[in-house]
Amino acid sequence: MNGIDGSDRHIKTEEAPPPSLLAIVLDTNPHAWAHLSSTLPISAALANILVFINAHLASGNGNEVAVIASHSHKTTFLYPTPARPQPKSRHGTANGLVEMNGSGNDPETHMAESPNKYRPFAVVENAILRNFAKLLNETSEGHVQATPTTLIGGALSLALTHINKQTILHAPTAASAESTSLAALADSENAHVDRVPLTSRILIVSVSGDLANQYIPVMNSIFAAQRKRIPIDILKLAGDTVLLQQASDATGGVYMKPERPEGLLQYLMMAFLPDVTARASLVVPSAGGVDFRAACFCHRNVVDIGFVCSVCLSIFCNPDLPDDLCLTCGSYLSLRSAVTNPPALIPRKKKKKKKLGTDSATPGANTPVGSGTPMHP
Amino acid sequence: MSASSSSQALEYLEGLPLSTHKKLYEQPSTVLAVFRCMLPHLAKSIVMAMLYMPSSFPTADLDAWFKTSARKEKEHATFTLDRLHIVTPQRQDDGSLSYTMNPGFQRSLRQALEGSGTHRSFGVPATREESGSNRMTTEQLDEYSRSQWEGILYYLVSGAAGLSKDAIDRAEVGPGTKKLLHAGDLVRTVHGSPRITKDGFSFVLQETNAQVWSLLIVYLKMVNDLGMSETEVLAFLFMLGSLELGQDYSTSTLSATQLQMLDDLSAMGLVYRSSKNAQTFYPTRLATSLTSDSGSAMSASSNDIAQANQGNAGPSASANKGFIIIETNYRLYAYTNSLIQIAILSLFTKLQHRFPNLVSGKLTKESVHKAVQSGITSAQIISYLTTYAHPQMQKTVSYIPPTVTDQIRLWEYEGERVETTAGYLMREFGSDAEYRDVLNYASALGVLVWQNDANRCFFVSQVEQISAYLRKKKENRDVARTR
């Protein structure tokens, strides 16, 4: 008679895991891929990533994907294909209003049906390849010569906005209560999807090295992701940067720097495919020791010891500010005491730190313990 | 119990022998469908991790990959993979145990993900000449599948709900489908009119997707008698699940068995053909949602087909899945004008009033007793009420008032005191440690039903995995002894 006491009546066993949205930020920096071309050409990498996307889509029926290219001069959606901006919204918010066309149903995208390919896979694949080719065609020599780095900050914010939008679409009652009419309120489909929230994560496939010049936008994105509980996974194929390590550490994501980039697919399948639901039961790889040093706001250098504005917490690498005013908030900062009395540090230790700061701007996980840098266990 | 649709199919698949599995895994579409909707979530992670792995996966490494707190989930995942013969533990030459993936499954899943090969298993779309000028729209297809499926449901409930003879005749159900319903023991003919059985009741109370699968499983059990190959039928069903709604597909590449199946399936409303000899066929929503879980948002609309609208409800039918309001005083209001829904409700409710869009009634001791006597369980009633609870009801945590669920259970328990579970009794363990070990393993697998520590015996619903575990233990002991 145990069943009668009704102790199990509140247990609603939702067996199916919630649908998961994977936003992939693909670093397409031409300089970095040129370096990698001997071991892992970008075409091979893209093919591997497409298989990975298919595997993700197959892993759950409601799973979605978004792919964002972070190029040298702009960031753009590879999938879903952004619709052409409406003429009305040209002024003001040219890049703010981006309508997504995920289905790819417009006649020009209608591709030849292949009986050997599952159709949802084919749709995603075609869109990504087409948009990627378009992006490469639009890249001129001037764009490539202008900068050796990539716009990871912009791509990250695009990914976050997309995730936010999809989350709202999946739970309409939570966010846009005033816009739902009475009819929509009674609509059970809304109530149905309300019960299955979307879990999202971001995967950054990074090849570029120093990203300190984008410290502020990337850091802001990291904090936004942390707040929204969106893990940022990092797959670092080349280069090394403090910033992305911090991103994965702060948001609880996976950080991996494969020793052999040509085995990209196996890394993706093993470490990056399990979604948030599955990760609860798996041991996920992480960065190990994380370098928490910040970049200064004035020269974008990674600094061991900096000067912090007492009002807005901006970081500067040297105290000689013009007119003694903070560059960010304009507050008057009296640095006289700080300059006259250098921080009381044991000289031997300070020497060690200086040496470390000069020989590499961005040391990786092997920052020695006890150097004064906060270490992650 | 209204099992979820995929678990039903999973149960059937698990029962198939290794040779059938091997043949099934030749088709990429089948493999993809099995992967997408049959496997537990963590099993998918395991399969994907192993898919491109050059060597086998040592068990020790797999254990290390999982957190120690997730042992139960891990056992569940490997158990399912083992039963489907996808990933099986094998002893290597050096004596260590490691998991290997079925090579056919591995090859097919790779092909499905890469879109490579020339297997043509995802359906050949019709050419322009074949499809002709009048193409079907999605709405037309939905309408068609709805009317066909409703016909089946209507035929089932018409006898029990006490509808008149001519109303039963109105249900247009083909002779093949009727035979199927009888073979599955969902209805029996009594005095010339169909009489619904206990299985039939649980069938009617399920979600549409689960209903389709139950009927298809009956079909699969029959195909051997009809001279068709079971694997071919299954492969075709999985292929249907991977097709695109609103697209027409060519019949020119189909085998004789598959053409025969098209006829049967179009009678059920899973596929649409304009005529018996048409060169194309359209899968309907019933077919394309075969391999989607009910839990996903994408398939939410497929449940709407259960909304039987007798002509006049029109477009609103697609928008109201939940329509039942039940109060703590056992009064029930159902916003529906569908005869099928009313007939189903009348199986366990004392209906009192009927209005153009509403019926009202009351759950009484008599009405629930009547339902229990004709074979409906309280769990079925509660799950039906939960599934179709009105959106307003869905705002509270337990959709139905707890007093009502408890009372329905109590009414049922008045008549039933014994519950049976088929299974195996494990006893005569050598030591308490051994007993504890096997017991923990059984409970991790989720097959443990009952245990008695004093007598060192317990009862499990399935024994294959346990016996394999015991054999493995014995082997390990023997190995240790010989060293």
mmCIF file of N, CA and C in Angstrom, chain B residues 79 217 241 293 371 450 471:
data_model
loop_
_atom_site.group_PDB
_atom_site.id
_atom_site.type_symbol
_atom_site.label_atom_id
_atom_site.label_comp_id
_atom_site.label_asym_id
_atom_site.label_seq_id
_atom_site.Cartn_x
_atom_site.Cartn_y
_atom_site.Cartn_z
ATOM 1 N N PHE B 79 24.374 -0.602 -20.048
ATOM 2 C CA PHE B 79 23.412 -1.703 -20.112
ATOM 3 C C PHE B 79 22.602 -1.642 -21.403
ATOM 4 N N ILE B 217 4.347 -1.884 -33.610
ATOM 5 C CA ILE B 217 5.004 -3.061 -33.034
ATOM 6 C C ILE B 217 4.130 -4.297 -33.242
ATOM 7 N N GLY B 241 10.886 7.886 -40.553
ATOM 8 C CA GLY B 241 11.073 8.855 -39.488
ATOM 9 C C GLY B 241 12.064 9.940 -39.825
ATOM 10 N N ASP B 293 11.308 12.448 -29.936
ATOM 11 C CA ASP B 293 10.749 12.191 -28.618
ATOM 12 C C ASP B 293 9.619 13.153 -28.338
ATOM 13 N N ALA B 371 -14.435 1.704 -14.545
ATOM 14 C CA ALA B 371 -13.255 1.743 -15.404
ATOM 15 C C ALA B 371 -12.248 0.690 -14.971
ATOM 16 N N TRP B 450 12.430 -6.033 -5.293
ATOM 17 C CA TRP B 450 12.173 -6.310 -3.890
ATOM 18 C C TRP B 450 13.408 -6.943 -3.285
ATOM 19 N N ARG B 471 29.040 -13.838 -14.006
ATOM 20 C CA ARG B 471 30.017 -14.614 -14.764
ATOM 21 C C ARG B 471 31.359 -13.884 -14.789
#
